[in-house]
Coordinates of C-alpha atoms in Angstrom, one line a residue:
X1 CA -7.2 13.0 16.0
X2 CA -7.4 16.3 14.3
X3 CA -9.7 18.9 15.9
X4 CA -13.5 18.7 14.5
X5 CA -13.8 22.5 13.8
X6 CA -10.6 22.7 11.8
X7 CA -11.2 19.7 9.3
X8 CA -13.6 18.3 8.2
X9 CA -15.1 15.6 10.0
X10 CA -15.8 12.9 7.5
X11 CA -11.9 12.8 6.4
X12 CA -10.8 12.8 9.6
X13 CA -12.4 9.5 9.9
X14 CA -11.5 8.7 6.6
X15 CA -7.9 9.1 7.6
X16 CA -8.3 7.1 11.1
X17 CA -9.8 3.8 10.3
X18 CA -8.3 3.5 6.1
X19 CA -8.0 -0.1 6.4
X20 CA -5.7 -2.1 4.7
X21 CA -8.2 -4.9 3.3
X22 CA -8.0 -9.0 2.9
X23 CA -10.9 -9.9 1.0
X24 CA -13.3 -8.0 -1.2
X25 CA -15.8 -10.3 0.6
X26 CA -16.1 -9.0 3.6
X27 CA -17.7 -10.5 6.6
X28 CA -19.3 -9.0 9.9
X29 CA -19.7 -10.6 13.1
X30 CA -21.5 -8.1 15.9
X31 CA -19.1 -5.6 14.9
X32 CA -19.8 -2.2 17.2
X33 CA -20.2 1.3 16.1
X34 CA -18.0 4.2 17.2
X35 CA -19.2 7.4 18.8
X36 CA -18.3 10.4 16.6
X37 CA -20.0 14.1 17.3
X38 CA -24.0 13.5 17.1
X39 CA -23.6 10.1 15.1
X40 CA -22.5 6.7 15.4
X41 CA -20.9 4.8 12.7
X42 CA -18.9 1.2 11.4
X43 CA -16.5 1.2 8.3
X44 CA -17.0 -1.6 6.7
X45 CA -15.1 -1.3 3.9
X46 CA -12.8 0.4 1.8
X47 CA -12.3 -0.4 -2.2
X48 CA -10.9 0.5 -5.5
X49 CA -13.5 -0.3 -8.2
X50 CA -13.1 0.4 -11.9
X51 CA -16.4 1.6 -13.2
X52 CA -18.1 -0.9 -15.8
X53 CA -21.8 -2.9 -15.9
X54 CA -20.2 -5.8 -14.4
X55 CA -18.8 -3.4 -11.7
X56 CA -20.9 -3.7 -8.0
X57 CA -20.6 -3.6 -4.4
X58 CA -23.8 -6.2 -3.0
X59 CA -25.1 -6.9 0.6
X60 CA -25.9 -10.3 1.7
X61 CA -27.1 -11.4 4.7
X62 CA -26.3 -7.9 6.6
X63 CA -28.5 -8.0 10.0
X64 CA -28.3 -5.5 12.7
X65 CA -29.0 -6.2 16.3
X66 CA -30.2 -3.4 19.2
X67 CA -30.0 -3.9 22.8
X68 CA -33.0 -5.5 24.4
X69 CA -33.7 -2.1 26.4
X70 CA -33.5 0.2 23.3
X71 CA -36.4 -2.1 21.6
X72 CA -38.5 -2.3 24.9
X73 CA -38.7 1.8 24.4
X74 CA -41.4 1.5 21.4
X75 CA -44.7 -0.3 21.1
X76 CA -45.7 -3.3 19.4
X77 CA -47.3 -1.5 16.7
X78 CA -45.0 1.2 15.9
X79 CA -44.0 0.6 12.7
X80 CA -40.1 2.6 12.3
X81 CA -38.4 2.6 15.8
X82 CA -35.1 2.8 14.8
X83 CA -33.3 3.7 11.2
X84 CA -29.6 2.2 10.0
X85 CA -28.3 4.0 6.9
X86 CA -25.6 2.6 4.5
X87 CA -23.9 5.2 3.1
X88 CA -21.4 4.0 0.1
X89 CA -19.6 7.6 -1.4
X90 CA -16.1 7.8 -3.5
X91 CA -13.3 9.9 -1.9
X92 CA -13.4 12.9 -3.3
X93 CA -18.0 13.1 -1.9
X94 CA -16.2 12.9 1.2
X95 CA -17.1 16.8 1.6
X96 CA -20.8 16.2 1.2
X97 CA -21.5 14.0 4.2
X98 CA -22.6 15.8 7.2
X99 CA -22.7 19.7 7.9
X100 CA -19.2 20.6 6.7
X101 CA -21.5 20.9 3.3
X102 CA -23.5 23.9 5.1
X103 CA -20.8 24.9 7.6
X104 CA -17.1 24.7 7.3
X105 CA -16.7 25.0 11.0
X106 CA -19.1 22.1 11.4
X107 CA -18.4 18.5 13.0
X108 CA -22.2 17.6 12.9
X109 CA -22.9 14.5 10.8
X110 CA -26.9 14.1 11.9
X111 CA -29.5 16.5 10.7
X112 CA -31.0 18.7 13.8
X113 CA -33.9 20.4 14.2
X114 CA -32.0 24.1 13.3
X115 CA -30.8 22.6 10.4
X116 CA -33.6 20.9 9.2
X117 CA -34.8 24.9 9.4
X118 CA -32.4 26.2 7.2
X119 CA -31.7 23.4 4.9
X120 CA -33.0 20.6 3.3
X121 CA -32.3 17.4 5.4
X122 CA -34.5 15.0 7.5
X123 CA -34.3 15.2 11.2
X124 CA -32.6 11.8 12.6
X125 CA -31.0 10.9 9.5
X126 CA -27.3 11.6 8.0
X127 CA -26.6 14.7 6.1
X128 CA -25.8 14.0 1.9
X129 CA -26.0 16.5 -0.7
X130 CA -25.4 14.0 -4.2
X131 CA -22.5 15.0 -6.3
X132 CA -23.9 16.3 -9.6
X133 CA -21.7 15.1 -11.8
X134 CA -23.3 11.6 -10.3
X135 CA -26.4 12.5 -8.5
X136 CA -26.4 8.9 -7.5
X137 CA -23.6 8.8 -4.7
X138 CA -23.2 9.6 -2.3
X139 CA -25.7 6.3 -2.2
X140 CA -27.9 6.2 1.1
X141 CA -30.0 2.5 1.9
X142 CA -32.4 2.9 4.7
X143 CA -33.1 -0.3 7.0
X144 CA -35.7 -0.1 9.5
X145 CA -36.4 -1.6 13.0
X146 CA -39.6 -2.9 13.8
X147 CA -42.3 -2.6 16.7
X148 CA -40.2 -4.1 19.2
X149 CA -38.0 -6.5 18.0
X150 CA -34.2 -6.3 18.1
X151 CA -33.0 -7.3 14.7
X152 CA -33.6 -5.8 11.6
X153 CA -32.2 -7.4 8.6
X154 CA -31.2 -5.3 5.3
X155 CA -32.7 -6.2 2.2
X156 CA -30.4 -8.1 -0.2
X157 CA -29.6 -5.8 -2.7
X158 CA -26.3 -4.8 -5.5
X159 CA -25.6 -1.2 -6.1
X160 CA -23.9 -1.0 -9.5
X161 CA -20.6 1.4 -9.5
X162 CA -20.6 3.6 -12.7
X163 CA -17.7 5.7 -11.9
X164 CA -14.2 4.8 -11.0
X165 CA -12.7 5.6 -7.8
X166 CA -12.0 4.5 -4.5
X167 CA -15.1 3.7 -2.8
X168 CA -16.2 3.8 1.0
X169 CA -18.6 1.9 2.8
X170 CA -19.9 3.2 6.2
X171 CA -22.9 2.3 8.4
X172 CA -24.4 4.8 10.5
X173 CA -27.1 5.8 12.9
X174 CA -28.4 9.0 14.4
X175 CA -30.7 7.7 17.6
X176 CA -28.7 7.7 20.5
X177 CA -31.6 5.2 21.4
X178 CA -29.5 2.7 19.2
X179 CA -26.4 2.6 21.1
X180 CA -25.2 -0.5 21.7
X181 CA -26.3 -1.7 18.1
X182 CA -23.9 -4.0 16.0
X183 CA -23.6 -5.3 12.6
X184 CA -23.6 -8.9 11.2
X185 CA -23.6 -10.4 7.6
X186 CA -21.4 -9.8 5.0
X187 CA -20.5 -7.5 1.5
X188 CA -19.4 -8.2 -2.0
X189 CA -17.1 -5.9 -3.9
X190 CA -16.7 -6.7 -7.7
X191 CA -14.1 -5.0 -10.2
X192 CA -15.1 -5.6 -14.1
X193 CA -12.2 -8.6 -14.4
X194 CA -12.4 -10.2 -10.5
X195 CA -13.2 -9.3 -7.2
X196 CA -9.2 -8.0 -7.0
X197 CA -9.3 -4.9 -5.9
X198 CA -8.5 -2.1 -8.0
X199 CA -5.7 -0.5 -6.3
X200 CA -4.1 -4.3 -6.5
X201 CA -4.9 -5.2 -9.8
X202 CA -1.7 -3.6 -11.5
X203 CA 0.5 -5.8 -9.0
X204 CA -0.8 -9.2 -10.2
X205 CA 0.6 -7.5 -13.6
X206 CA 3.6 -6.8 -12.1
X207 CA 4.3 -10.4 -10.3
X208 CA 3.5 -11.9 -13.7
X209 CA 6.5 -9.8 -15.8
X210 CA 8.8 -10.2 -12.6
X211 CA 7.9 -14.0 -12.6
X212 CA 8.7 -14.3 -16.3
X213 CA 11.8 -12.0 -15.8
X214 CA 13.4 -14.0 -12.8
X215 CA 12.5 -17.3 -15.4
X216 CA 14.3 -16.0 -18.0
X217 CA 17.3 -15.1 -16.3
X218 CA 17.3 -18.3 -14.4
X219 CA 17.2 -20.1 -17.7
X220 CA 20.0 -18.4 -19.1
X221 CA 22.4 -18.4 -16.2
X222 CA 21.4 -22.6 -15.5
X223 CA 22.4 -22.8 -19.3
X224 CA 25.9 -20.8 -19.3
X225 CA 26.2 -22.9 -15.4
X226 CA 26.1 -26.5 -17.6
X227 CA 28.2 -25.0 -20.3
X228 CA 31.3 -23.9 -18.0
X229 CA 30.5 -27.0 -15.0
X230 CA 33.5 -28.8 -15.3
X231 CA 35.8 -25.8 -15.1
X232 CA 34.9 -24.5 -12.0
X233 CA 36.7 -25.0 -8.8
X234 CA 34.8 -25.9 -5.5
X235 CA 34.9 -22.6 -4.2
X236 CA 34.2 -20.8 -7.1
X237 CA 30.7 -23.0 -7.3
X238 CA 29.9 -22.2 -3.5
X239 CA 29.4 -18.7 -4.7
X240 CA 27.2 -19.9 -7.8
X241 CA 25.1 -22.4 -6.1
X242 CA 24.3 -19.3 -3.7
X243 CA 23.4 -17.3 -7.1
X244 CA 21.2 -20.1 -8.2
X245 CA 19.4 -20.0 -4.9
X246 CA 18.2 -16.2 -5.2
X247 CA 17.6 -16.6 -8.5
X248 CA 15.1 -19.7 -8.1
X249 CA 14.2 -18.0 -4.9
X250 CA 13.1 -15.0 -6.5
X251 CA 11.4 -17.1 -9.3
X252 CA 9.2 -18.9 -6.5
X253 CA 8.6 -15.6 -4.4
X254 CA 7.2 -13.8 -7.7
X255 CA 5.0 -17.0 -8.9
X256 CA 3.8 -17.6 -5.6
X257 CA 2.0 -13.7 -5.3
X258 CA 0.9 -14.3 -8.7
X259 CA -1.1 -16.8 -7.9
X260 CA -1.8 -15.8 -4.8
X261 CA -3.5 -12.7 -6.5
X262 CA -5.3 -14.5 -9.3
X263 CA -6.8 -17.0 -6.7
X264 CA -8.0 -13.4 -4.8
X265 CA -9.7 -12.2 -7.7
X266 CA -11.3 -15.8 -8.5
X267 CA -12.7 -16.2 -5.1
X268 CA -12.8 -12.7 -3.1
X269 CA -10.4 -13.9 -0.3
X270 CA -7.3 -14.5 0.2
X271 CA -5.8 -18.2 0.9
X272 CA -4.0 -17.6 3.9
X273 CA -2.2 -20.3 3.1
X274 CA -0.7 -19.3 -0.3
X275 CA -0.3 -15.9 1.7
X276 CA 1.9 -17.0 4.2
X277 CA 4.2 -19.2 1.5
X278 CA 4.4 -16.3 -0.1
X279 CA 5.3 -14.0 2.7
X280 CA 8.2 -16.4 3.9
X281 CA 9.3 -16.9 0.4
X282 CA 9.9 -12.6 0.2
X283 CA 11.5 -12.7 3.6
X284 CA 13.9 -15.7 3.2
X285 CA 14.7 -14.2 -0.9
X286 CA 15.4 -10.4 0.5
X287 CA 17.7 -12.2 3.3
X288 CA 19.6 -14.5 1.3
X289 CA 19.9 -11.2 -1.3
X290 CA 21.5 -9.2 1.6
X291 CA 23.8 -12.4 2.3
X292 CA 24.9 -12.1 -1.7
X293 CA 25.8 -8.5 -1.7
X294 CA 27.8 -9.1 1.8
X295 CA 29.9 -12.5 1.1
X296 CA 30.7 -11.3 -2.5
X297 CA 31.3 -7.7 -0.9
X298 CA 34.0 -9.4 1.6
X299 CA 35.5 -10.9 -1.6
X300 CA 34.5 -14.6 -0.8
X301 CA 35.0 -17.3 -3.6
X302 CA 37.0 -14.2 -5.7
X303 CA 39.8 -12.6 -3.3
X304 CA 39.7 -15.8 -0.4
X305 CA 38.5 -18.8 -0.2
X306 CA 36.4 -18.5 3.1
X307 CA 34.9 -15.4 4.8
X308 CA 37.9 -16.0 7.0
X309 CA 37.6 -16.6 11.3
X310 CA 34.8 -18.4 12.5
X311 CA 33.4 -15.3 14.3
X312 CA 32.7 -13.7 11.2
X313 CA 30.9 -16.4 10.1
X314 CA 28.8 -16.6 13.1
X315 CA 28.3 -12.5 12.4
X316 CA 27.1 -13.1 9.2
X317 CA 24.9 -16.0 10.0
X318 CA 23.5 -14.2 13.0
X319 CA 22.5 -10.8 11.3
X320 CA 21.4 -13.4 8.4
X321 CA 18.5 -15.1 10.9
X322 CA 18.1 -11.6 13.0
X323 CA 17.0 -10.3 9.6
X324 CA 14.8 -12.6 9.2
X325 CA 12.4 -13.0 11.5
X326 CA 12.1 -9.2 11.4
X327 CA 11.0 -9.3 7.8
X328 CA 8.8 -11.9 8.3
X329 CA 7.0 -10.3 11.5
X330 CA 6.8 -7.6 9.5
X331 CA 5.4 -8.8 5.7
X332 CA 2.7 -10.9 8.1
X333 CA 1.7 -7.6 9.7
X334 CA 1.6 -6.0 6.2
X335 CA -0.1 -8.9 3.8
X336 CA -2.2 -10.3 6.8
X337 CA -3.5 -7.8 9.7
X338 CA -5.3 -4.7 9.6
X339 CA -5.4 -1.5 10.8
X340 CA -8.2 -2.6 13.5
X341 CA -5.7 -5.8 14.3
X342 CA -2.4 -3.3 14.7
X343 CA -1.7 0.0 15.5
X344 CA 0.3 2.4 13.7
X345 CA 2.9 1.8 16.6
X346 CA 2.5 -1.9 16.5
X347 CA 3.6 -1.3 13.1
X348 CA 6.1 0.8 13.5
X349 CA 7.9 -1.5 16.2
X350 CA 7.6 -4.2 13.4
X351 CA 9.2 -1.9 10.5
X352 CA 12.1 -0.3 12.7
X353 CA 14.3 -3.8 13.9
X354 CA 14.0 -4.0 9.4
X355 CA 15.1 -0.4 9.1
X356 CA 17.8 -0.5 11.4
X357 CA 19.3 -4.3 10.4
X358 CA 19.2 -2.8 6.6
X359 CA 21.7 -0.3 7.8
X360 CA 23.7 -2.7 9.3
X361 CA 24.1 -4.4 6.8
X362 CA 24.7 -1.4 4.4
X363 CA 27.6 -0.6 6.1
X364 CA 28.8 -3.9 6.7
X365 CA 29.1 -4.1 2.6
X366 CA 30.5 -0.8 2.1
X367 CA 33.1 -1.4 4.5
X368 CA 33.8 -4.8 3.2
X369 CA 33.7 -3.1 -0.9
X370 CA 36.6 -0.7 0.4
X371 CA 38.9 -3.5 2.3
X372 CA 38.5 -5.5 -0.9
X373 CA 38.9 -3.2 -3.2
X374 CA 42.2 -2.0 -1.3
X375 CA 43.6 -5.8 -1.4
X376 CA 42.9 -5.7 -5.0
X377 CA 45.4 -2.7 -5.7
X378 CA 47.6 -4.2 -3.3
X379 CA 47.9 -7.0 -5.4
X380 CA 47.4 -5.3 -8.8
X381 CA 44.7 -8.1 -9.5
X382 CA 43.4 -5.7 -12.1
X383 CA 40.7 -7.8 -13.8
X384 CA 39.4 -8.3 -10.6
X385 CA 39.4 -5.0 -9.3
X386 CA 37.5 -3.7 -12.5
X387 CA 35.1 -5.8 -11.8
X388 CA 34.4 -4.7 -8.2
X389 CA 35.1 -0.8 -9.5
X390 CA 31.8 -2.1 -12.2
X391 CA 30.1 -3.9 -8.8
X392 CA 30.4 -1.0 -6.5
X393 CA 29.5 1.8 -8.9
X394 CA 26.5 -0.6 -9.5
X395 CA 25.7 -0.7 -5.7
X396 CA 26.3 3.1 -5.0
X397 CA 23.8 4.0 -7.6
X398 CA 21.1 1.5 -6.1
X399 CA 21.6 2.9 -2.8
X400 CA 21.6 6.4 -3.8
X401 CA 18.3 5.2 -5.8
X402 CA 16.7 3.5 -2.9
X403 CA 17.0 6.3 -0.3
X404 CA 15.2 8.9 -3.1
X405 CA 12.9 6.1 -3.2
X406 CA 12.3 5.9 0.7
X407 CA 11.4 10.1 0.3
X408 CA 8.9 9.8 -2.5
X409 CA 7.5 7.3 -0.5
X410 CA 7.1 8.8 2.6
X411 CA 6.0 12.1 0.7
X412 CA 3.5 9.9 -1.4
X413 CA 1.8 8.6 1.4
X414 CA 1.8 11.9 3.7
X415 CA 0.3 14.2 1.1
X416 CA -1.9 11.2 -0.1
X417 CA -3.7 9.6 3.3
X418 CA -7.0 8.7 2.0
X419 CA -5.7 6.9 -1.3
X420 CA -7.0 9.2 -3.8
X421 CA -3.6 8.2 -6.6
X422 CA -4.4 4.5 -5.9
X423 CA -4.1 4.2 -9.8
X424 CA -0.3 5.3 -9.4
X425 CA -0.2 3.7 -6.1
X426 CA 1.8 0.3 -7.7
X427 CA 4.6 2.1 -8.7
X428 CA 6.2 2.3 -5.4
X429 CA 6.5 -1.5 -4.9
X430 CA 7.4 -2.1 -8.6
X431 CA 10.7 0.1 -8.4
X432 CA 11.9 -1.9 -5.3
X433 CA 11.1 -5.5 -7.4
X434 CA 13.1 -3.6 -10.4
X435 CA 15.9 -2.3 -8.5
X436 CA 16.3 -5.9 -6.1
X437 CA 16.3 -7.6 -9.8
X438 CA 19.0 -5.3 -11.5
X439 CA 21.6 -5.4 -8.4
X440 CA 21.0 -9.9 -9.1
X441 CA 21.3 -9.5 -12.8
X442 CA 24.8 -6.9 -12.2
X443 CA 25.9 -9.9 -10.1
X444 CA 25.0 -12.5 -12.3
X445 CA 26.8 -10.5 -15.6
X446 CA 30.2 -10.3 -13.5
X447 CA 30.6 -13.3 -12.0
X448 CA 29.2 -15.7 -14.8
X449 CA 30.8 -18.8 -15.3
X450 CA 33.8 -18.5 -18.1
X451 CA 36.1 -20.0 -19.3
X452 CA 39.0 -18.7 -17.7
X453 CA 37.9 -18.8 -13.5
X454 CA 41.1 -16.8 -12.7
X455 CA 39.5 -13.2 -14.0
X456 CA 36.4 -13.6 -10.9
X457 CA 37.4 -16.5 -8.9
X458 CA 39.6 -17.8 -5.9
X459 CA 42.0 -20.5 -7.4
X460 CA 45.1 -21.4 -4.9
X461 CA 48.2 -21.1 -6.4
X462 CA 47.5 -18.9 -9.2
X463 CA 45.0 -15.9 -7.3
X464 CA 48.7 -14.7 -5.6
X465 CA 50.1 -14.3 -8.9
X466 CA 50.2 -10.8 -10.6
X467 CA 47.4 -10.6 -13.0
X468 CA 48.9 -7.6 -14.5
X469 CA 50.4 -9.1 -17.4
X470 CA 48.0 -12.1 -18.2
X471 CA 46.0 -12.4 -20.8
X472 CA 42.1 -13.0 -19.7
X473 CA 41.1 -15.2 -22.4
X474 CA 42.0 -19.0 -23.5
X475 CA 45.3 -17.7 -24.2
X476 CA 46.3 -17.9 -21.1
X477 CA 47.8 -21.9 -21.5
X478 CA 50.1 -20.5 -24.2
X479 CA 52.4 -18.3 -22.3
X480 CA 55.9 -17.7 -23.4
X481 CA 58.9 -19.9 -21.5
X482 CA 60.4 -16.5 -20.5
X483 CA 57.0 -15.6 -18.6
X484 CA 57.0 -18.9 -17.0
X485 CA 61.1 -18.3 -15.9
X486 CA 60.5 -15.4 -14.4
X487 CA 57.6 -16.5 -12.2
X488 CA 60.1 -19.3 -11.2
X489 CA 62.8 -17.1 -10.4
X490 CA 60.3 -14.7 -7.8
X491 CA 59.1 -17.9 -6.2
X492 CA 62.9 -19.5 -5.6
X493 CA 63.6 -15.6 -4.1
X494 CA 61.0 -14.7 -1.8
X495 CA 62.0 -11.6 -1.3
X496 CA 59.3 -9.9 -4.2
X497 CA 57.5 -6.9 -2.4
X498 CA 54.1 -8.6 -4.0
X499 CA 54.6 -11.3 -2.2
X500 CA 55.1 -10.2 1.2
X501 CA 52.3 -8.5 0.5
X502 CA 50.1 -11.5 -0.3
X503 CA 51.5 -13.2 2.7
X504 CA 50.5 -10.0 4.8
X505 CA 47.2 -10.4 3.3
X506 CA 46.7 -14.1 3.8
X507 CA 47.7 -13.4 7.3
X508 CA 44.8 -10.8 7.9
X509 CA 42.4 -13.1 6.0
X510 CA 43.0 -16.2 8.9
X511 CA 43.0 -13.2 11.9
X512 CA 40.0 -11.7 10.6

């Protein structure tokens, strides 16, 4: 952790235990407080809340327990023997909690006696000077023990938010007396349309357009599917049925957070049920996505029938599965855990196997783009290779666009540790939804059924011919009897270079 006299105390904290939250209900059960300079403290909760009169963060139920010894100190009579403060400030009052206020070089949290000397603050209780501009907050709530007894419970009570910003809730205590205390009950968090929080209310936009987006497109390619079925080959559908499935995948995946989301800011939890659907939907759509780009990269169902030897298959399949159960260790971690449930490294150890398998299988498409692309010219299947020039070009640019995207990221969330842009904050997941839905749509536009199956797919017999001098439309049945000779006259000879060639290539396809 960052040295005390070098930054300020407060957001060194802040930075340490940012929690990633699951319910804007949240629930104690004897949770400890942590030792920091002359205070101790719990964080028991960190929100985005939009300010309005229907905005408010309440406290039901919240009890705290002291160890039998630390009550057995005072005397039956004595009224205050102990103080608990709840201290709810937005990020940017983080400055005016604790001596930092007084004294830049200062880790002290507690008022001491020299202080209490030179400024105004109360011996045994946490330092706040209120932010002018809302001399409300920071917001302390006193709760007293009693005489001798070793719980004291927190009057209910709702503190109303009339500014909007990303809010923190802390306990504290100064008495050393006290440690050993811990905190049980449980706080509500309200926004003015749900308990959602804030920072995730633009994302249950976001699933909603993407839901409506991924419908529309399914509609349109089921529609052109019907209106072409009984011109397709059977490998040419294999590579549309596995079309369909992303697209209905993606449909699911998007409806599923959706929902997920609305039923979070009906009820203040999340269904960990709906959760986990959802979570396996994102991992089993982003691995079948992967799959697309990788078969269609190798030319299946448009340059050969199969993805060639077994062992490729078994490749694909196995980086396919390795995939994942990475993503889905990972999106569990993300959607489920918390920071207090998973270390940074846990996390890292999660994210890297993802990382490194999305290399893999970048490469693995490139590689396969540039053997297919030199088949193509080989053959001098030209409509073909346009396509995969359109297809690559495509690709290149979502790669190119995806690593920028990986910098801003990392930039975004270095230079921005305590969440202080959390209104901006759901633009980083919407450009990866946007960019995973453009590369689908790219496929969808160049290999959409058609009438004439030759110009995308693998028909046998007539995908070894030279495509040079074809026409790509219906035209096709009316070529000329001199055509037709001539294409006789190469077959009964053998000896065309484009043919050995295709042979050559047919070859490599069964080796590889």
């Amino acid at each position: 952790m960052m040295g005390f006299k070098r930054f300020n105390l407060i957001s060194a904290l802040f930075a340490l235990f940012l929690m990633k939250l699951n319910a804007s209900i949240h629930h104690y059960n004897k949770e400890p407080f942590t030792h920091r300079s002359n205070a101790f403290f719990f964080h028991a909760a960190t929100e985005a809340i939009f300010s309005s009169s229907s905005s408010f963060i309440r406290f039901e139920t919240v009890s705290f327990t002291r160890p039998r010894e630390s009550a057995l100190t005072y005397g039956q009579m004595q009224t205050h023997t102990g103080l608990v403060e709840a201290i709810i400030l937005e990020v940017k009052d983080r400055n005016r909690i604790g001596g930092f206020y007084f004294n830049p070089k200062s880790d002290l949290i507690c008022c001491t006696p020299d202080l209490a000397k030179l400024h105004n603050c109360n011996v045994g209780e946490v330092i706040i000077q209120n932010n002018p501009d809302n001399p409300e907050f920071p917001k302390r709530i006193k709760t007293f023990f009693r005489g001798v007894y070793e719980v004291a419970n927190m009057d209910p009570q709702t503190v109303e938010i009339n500014a909007t910003g990303m809010y923190y809730l802390y306990f504290m205590f100064c008495d050393p007396n006290l440690k050993g205390t811990t905190v049980t009950g449980k706080t509500v968090w309200r926004n003015p349309n749900g308990y959602l929080p804030g920072k995730m209310a633009p994302l249950m936009t976001l699933y909603g357009f993407m839901s409506l987006a991924y419908l529309l497109l399914g509609l349109l390619w089921f529609l052109r599917f019907l209106q072409f079925w009984k011109e397709k080959d059977v490998v040419h559908v294999h590579l549309h049925y596995h079309i369909t499935a992303v697209i209905a995948l993606g449909m699911c995946e998007m409806a599923l957070w959706y929902f997920e989301y609305a039923n979070f800011n009906v009820t203040g939890t999340r269904p960990m049920g709906i959760t986990i659907w959802a979570v396996t939907f994102t991992s089993v759509k982003k691995t079948l996505s992967r799959l697309l780009l990788l078969v269609v990269s190798m030319g299946y169902g448009v340059v050969r029938p199969t993805l060639g030897a077994q062992g490729v298959l078994h490749r694909v399949v196995l980086l396919g599965v390795m995939y994942f159960i990475s993503c889905e260790a990972f999106e569990l971690v993300e959607h489920l855990g918390n920071i207090n449930d998973f270390s940074g490294k846990s996390k890292l150890l999660l994210v890297l196997p993802v990382l490194c398998l999305d290399s893999c299988f970048i490469l693995w498409i490139f590689s396969s783009l540039s053997k297919t692309l030199e088949k193509l010219q080989t053959r001098r299947n030209l409509a073909k290779l346009e396509i995969y020039r359109k297809f690559t070009n495509t690709l290149a640019v979502c790669v190119l666009l995806s690593i920028a995207w990986i910098g801003f990221e990392l930039y975004f969330n270095a230079t921005d540790p305590l969440s202080e842009l959390w209104q901006i904050a759901w633009i980083i997941p919407a450009l990866w939804s946007l960019l995973s839905y453009t590369l689908l749509l790219v496929i969808c536009v160049l290999w959409a059924p058609s009438r004439n199956p030759t110009r995308y797919a693998y028909l046998e017999g007539t995908d070894d011919i030279d495509e040079e001098g074809i026409s790509l439309t219906s035209s096709i049945a009316k070529m000329s009897g001199d055509v037709t000779a001539n294409l006789e006259r190469k077959e009964r000879k053998g000896s065309s270079a484009t043919n050995l060639t295709i042979a050559e290539d047919i070859e490599e396809d069964k080796r590889e």
